[in-house]
PDB file of C-alpha atoms in Angstrom:
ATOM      1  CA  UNK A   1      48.394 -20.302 -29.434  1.00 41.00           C
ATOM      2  CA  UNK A   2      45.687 -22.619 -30.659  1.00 43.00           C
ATOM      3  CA  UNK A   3      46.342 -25.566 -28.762  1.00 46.00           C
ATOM      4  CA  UNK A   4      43.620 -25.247 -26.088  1.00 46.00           C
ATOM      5  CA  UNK A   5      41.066 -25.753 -29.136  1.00 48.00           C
ATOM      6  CA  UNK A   6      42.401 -29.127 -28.782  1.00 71.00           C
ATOM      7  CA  UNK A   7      41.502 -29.943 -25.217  1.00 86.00           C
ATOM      8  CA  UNK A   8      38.526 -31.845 -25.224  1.00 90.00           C
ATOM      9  CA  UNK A   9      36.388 -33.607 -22.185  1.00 94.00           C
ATOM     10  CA  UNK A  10      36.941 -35.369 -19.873  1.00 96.00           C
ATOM     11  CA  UNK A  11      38.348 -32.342 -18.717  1.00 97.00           C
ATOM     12  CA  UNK A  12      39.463 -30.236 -15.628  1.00 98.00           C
ATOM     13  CA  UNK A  13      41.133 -26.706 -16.181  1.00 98.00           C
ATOM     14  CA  UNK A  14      42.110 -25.537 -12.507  1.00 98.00           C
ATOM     15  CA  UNK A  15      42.235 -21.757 -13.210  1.00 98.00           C
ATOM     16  CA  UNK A  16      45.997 -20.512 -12.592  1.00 97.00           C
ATOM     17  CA  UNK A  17      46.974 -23.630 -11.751  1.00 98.00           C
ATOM     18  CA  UNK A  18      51.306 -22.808 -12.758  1.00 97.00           C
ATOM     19  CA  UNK A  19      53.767 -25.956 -12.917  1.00 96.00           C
ATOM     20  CA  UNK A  20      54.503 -25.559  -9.025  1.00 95.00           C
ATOM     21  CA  UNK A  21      51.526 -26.797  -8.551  1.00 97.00           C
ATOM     22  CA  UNK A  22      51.159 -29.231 -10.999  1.00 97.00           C
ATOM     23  CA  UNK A  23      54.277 -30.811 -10.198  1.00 97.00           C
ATOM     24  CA  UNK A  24      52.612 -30.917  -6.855  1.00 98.00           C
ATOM     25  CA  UNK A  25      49.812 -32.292  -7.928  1.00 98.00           C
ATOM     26  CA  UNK A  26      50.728 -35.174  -9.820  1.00 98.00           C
ATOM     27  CA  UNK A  27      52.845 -36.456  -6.425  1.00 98.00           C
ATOM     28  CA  UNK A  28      49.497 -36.372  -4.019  1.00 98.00           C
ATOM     29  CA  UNK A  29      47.343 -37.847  -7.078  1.00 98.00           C
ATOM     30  CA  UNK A  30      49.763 -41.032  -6.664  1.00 98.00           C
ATOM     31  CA  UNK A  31      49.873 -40.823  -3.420  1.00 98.00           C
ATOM     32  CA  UNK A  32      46.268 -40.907  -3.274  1.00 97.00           C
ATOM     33  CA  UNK A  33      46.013 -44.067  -5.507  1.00 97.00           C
ATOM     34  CA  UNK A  34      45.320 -42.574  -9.028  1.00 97.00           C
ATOM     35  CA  UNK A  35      47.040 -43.597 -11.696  1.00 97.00           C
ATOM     36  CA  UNK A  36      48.495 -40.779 -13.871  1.00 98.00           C
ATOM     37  CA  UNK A  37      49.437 -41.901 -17.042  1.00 98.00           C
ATOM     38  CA  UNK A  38      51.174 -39.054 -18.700  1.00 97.00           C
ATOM     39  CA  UNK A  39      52.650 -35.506 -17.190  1.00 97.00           C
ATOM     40  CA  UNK A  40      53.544 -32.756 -19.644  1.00 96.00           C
ATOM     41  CA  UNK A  41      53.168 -29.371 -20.579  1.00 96.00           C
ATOM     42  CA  UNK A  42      51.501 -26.640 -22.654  1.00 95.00           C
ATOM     43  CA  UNK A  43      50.968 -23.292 -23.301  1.00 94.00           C
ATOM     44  CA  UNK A  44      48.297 -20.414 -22.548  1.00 95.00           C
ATOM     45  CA  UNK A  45      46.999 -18.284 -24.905  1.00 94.00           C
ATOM     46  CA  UNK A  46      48.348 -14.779 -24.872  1.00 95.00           C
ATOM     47  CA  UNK A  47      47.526 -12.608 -23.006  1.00 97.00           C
ATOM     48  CA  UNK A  48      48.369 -15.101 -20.223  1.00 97.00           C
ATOM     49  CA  UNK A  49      44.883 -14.796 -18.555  1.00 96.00           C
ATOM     50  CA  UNK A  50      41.540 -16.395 -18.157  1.00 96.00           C
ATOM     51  CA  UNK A  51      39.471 -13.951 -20.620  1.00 96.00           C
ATOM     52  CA  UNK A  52      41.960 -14.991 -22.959  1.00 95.00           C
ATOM     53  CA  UNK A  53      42.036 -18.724 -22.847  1.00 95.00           C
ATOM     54  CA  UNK A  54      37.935 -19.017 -22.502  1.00 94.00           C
ATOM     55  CA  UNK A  55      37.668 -16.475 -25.804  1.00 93.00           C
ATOM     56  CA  UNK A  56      39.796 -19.483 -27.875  1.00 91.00           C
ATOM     57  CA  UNK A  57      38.467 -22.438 -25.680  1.00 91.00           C
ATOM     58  CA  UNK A  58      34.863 -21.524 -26.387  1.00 88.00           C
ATOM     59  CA  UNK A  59      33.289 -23.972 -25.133  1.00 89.00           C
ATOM     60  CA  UNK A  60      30.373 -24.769 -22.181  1.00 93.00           C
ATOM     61  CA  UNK A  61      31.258 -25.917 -19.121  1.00 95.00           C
ATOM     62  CA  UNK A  62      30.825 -26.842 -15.485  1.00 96.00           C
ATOM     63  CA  UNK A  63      31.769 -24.061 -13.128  1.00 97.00           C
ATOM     64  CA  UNK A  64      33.079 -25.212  -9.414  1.00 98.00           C
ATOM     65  CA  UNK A  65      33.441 -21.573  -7.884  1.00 97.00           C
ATOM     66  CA  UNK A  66      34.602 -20.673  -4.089  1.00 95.00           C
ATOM     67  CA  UNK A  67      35.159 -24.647  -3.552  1.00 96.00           C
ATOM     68  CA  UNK A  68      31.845 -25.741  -3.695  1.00 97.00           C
ATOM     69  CA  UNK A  69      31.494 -28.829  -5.503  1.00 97.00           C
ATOM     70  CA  UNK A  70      28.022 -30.255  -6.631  1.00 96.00           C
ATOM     71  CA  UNK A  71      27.007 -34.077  -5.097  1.00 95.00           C
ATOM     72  CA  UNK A  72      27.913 -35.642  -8.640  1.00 95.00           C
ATOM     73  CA  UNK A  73      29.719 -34.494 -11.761  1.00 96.00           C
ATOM     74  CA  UNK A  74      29.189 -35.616 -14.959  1.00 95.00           C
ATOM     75  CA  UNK A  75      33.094 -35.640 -17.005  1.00 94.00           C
ATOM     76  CA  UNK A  76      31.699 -34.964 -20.639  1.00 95.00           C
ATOM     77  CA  UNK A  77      31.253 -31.658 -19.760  1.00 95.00           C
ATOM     78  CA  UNK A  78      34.458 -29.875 -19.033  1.00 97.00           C
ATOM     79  CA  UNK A  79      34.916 -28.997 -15.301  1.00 97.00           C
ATOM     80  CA  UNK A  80      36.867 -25.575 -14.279  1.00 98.00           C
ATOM     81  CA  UNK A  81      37.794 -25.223 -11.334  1.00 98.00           C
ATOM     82  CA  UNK A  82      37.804 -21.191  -9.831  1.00 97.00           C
ATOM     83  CA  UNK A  83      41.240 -21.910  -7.498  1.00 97.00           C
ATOM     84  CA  UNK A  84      43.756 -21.003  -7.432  1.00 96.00           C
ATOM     85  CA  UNK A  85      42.900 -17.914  -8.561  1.00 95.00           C
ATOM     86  CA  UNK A  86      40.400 -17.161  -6.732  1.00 95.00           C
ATOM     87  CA  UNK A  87      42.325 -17.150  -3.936  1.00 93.00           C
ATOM     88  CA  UNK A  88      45.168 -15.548  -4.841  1.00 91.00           C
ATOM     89  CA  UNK A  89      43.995 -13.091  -7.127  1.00 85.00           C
ATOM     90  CA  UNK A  90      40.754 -12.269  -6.399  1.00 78.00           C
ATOM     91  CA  UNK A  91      39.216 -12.912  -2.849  1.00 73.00           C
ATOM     92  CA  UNK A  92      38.620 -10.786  -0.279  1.00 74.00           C
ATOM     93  CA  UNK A  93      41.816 -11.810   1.446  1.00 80.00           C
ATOM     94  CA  UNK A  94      44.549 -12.866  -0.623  1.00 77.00           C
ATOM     95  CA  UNK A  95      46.204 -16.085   0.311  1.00 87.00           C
ATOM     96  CA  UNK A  96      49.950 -17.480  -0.099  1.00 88.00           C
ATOM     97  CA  UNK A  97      50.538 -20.269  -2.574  1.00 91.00           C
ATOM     98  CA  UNK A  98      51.594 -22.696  -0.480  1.00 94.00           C
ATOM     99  CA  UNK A  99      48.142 -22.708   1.459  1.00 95.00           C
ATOM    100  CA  UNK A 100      46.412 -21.686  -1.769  1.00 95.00           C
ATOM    101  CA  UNK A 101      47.338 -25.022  -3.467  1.00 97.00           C
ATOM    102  CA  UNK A 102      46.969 -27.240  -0.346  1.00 98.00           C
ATOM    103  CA  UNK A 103      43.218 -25.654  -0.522  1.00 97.00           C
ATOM    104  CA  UNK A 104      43.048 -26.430  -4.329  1.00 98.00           C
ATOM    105  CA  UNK A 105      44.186 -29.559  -4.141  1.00 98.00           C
ATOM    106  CA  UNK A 106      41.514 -30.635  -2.116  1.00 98.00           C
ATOM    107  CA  UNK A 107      38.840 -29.185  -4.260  1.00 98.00           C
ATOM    108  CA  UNK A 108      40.544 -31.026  -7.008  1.00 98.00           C
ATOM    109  CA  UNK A 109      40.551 -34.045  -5.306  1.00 98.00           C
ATOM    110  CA  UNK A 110      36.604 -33.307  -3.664  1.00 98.00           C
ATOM    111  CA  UNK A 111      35.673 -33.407  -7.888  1.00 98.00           C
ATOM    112  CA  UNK A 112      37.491 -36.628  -8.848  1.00 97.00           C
ATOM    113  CA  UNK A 113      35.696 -38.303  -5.878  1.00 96.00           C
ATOM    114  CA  UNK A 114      32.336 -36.996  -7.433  1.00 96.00           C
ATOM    115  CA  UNK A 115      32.603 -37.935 -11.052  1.00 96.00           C
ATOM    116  CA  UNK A 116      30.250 -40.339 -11.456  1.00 89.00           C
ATOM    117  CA  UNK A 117      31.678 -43.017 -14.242  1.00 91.00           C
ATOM    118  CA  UNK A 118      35.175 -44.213 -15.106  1.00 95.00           C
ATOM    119  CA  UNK A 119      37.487 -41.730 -17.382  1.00 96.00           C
ATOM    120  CA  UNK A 120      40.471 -40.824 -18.466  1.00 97.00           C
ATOM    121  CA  UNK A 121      40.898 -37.185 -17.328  1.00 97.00           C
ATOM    122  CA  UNK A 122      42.879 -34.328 -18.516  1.00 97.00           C
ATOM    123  CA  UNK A 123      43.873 -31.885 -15.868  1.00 98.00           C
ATOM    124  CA  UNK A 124      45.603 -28.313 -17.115  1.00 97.00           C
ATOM    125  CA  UNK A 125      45.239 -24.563 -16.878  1.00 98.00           C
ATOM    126  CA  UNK A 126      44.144 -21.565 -18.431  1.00 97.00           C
ATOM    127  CA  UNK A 127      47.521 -19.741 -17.251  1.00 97.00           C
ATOM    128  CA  UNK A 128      50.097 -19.696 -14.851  1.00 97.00           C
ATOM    129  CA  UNK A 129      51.806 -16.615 -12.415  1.00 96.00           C
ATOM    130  CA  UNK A 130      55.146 -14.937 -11.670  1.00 96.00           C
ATOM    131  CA  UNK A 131      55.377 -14.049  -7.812  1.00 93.00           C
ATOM    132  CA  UNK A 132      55.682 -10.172  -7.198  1.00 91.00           C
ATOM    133  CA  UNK A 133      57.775 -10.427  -4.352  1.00 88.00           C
ATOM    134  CA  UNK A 134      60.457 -12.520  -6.568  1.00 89.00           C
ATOM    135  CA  UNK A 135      60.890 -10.068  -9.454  1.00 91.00           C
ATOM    136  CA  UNK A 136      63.574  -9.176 -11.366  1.00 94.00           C
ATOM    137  CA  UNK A 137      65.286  -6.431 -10.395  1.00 93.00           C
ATOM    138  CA  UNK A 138      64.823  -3.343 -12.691  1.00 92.00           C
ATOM    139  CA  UNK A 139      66.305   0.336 -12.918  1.00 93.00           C
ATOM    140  CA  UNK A 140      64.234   3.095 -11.722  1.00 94.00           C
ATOM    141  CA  UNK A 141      64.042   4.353 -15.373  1.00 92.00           C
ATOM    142  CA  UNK A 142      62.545   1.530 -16.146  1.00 91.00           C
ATOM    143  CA  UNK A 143      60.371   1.016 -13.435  1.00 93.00           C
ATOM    144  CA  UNK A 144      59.334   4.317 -13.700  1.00 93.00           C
ATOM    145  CA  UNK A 145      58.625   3.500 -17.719  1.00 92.00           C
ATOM    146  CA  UNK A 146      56.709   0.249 -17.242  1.00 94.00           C
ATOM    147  CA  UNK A 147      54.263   1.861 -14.766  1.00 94.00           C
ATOM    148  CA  UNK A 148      53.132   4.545 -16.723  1.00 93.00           C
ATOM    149  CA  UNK A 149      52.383   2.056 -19.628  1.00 94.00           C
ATOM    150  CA  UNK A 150      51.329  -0.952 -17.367  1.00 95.00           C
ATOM    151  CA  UNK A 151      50.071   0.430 -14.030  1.00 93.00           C
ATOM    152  CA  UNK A 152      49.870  -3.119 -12.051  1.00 92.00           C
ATOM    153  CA  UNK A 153      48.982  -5.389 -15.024  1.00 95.00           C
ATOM    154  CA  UNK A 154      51.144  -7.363 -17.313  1.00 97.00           C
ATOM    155  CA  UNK A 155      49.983  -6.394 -20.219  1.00 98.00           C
ATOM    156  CA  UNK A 156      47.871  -3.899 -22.232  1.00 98.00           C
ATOM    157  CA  UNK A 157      46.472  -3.160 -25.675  1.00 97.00           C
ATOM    158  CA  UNK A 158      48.423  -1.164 -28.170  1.00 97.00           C
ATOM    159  CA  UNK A 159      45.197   1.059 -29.320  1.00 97.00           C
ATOM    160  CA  UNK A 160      44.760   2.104 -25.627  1.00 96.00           C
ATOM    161  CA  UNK A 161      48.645   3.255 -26.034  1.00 96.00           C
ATOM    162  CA  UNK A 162      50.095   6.585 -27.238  1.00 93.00           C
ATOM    163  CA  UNK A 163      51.322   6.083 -30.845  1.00 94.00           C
ATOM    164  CA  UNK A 164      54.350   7.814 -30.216  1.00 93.00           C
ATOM    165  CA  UNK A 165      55.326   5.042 -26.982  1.00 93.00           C
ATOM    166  CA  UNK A 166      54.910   2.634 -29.694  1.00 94.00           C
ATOM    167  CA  UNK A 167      57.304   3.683 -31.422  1.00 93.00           C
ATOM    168  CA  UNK A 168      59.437   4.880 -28.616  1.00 90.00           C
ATOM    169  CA  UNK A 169      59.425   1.194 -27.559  1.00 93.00           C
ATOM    170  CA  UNK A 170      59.870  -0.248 -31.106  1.00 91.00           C
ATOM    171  CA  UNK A 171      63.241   1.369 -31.076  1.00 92.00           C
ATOM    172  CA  UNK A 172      64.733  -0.591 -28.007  1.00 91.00           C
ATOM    173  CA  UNK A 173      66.685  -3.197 -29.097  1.00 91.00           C
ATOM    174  CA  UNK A 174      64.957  -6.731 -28.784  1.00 88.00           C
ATOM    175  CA  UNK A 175      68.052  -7.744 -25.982  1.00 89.00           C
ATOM    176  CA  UNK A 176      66.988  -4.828 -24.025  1.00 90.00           C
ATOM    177  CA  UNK A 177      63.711  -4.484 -23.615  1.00 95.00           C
ATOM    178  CA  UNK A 178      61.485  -5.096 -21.745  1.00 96.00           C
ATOM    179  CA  UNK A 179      58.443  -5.797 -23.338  1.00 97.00           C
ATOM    180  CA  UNK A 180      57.023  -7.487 -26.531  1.00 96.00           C
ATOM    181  CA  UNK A 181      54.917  -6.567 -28.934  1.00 96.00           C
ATOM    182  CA  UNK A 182      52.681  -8.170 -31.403  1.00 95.00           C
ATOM    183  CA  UNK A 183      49.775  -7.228 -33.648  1.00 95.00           C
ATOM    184  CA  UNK A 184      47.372  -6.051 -30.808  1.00 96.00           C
ATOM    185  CA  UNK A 185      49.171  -6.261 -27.130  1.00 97.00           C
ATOM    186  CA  UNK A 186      52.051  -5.033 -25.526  1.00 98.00           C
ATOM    187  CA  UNK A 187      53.469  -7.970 -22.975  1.00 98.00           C
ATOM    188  CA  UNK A 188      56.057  -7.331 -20.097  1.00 97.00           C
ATOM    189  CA  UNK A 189      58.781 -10.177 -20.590  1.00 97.00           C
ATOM    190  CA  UNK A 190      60.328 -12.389 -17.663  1.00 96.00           C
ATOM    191  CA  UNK A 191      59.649 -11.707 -13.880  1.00 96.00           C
ATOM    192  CA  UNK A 192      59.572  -8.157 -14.288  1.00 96.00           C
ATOM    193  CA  UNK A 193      57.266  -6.335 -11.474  1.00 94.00           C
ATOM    194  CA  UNK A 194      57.304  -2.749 -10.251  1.00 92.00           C
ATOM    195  CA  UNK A 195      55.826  -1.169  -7.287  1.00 87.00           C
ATOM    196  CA  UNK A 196      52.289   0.048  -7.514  1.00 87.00           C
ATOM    197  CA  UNK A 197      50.307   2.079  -4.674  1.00 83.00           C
ATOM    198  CA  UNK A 198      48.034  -0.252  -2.730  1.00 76.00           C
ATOM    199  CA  UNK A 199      48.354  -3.069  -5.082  1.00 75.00           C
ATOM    200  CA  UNK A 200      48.255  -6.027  -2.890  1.00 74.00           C
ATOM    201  CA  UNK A 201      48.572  -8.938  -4.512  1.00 81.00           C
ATOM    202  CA  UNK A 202      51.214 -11.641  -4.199  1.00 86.00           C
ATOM    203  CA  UNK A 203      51.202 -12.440  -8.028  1.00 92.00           C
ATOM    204  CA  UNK A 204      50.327 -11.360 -11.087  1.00 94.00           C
ATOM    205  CA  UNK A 205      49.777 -12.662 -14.866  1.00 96.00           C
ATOM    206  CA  UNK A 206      48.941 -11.899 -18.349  1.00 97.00           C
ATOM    207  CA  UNK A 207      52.570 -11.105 -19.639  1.00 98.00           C
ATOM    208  CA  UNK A 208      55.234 -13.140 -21.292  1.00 97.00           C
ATOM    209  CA  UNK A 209      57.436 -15.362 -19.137  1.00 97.00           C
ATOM    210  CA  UNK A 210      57.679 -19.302 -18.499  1.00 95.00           C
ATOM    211  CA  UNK A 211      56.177 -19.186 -15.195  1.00 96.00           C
ATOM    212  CA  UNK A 212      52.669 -17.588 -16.807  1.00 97.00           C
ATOM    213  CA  UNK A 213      52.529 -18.907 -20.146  1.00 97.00           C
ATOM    214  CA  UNK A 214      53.761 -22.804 -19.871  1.00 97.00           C
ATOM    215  CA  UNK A 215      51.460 -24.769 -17.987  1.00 97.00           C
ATOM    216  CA  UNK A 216      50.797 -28.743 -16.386  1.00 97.00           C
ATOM    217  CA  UNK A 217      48.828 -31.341 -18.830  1.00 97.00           C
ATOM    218  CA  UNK A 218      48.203 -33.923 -16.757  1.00 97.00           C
ATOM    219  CA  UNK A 219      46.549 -37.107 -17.442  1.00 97.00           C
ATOM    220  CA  UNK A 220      44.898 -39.395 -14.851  1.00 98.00           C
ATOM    221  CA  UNK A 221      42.357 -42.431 -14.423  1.00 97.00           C
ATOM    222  CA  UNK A 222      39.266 -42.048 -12.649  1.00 93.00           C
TER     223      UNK A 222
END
């Protein structure tokens, strides 16, 4: 996907930002008096993570980490925006969405206070999340099968893969698998979690489903 080459500043990518929240956001931007003009959607790159997206964004930008948001902001530089990742993925203690987007949102709305001339401003994300505890439910087979190749991510390279689970995988028909593959990754398709020892988290991301791989364009004026 080569779309994010498009994305150009004024900019704000709010880092795992899915379509919950953006459909969330765009109802407290109006309620908070800004006028959105448009409200789509577009992809991620694949793998559905950050690494990802930056390697095919490549650009320079300015980084608001752990909600700290500088006294002014200057919008021809693109802005990204660590939650909420950071606090679902990543921090010390994981969060739940609801609280995690209440907590973005006010970051998000802490920046647009702070830019420092009128804009138009697009607001998207680098990728989106499937929630573990709402998987799909699987066969123990399978299960069994996915965590060997995956252990708790969502996706994995193909040269860090035995050749012969390549091809054990290439065999399953398309309708029954559960994975794709392309030139250099093996995904996991749909909502498809298993359990891991001590994983933790309450989401996860870098495979192949709507929830991670469509995201929120949004388009407001500052």
């Amino acid at each position: 996907f080569k779309a994010s080459r498009r994305l150009q500043p004024p900019l704000m990518i709010v880092d795992g930002m899915s379509i919950r929240e953006g459909n969330l956001l765009v109802r407290d931007l109006k309620s908070r008096g800004y006028r959105v003009l448009s409200h789509s959607y577009g992809f991620s790159a694949l793998p559905s993570d950050t690494p990802s997206f930056r390697r095919i964004f490549s650009s320079r930008y300015v980084e608001i980490r752990s909600g700290e948001v500088p006294p002014s902001i200057d919008p021809s530089t693109p802005i990204w925006v660590s939650y909420p990742d950071e606090i679902l993925h990543h921090a010390a203690r994981i969060i739940r969405p609801p609280e995690a987007y209440e907590r973005t949102r006010d970051v998000v709305f802490r920046v647009l206070d702070r830019i420092i001339e009128s804009c138009t401003l697009t607001i998207t994300s680098d990728h989106g999340y499937i929630m573990v505890g709402a998987r799909w439910p699987i066969p123990a087979e399978a299960e069994r099968l996915l965590k060997a190749i995956f252990g708790g991510s969502r996706f994995v390279r193909l040269e860090e893969m035995e050749d012969f689970m390549i091809d054990k995988l290439r065999r399953i028909p398309v309708e029954k698998s559960y994975v794709f593959m392309d030139d250099e990754y093996c995904y996991v398709k749909g909502r498809y979690f298993w359990r891991v020892s001590g994983y933790r988290r309450t989401i996860s991301h870098g495979g192949l489903s709507l929830m991670e791989c469509i995201v929120p364009v949004i388009v407001v004026e500052i």
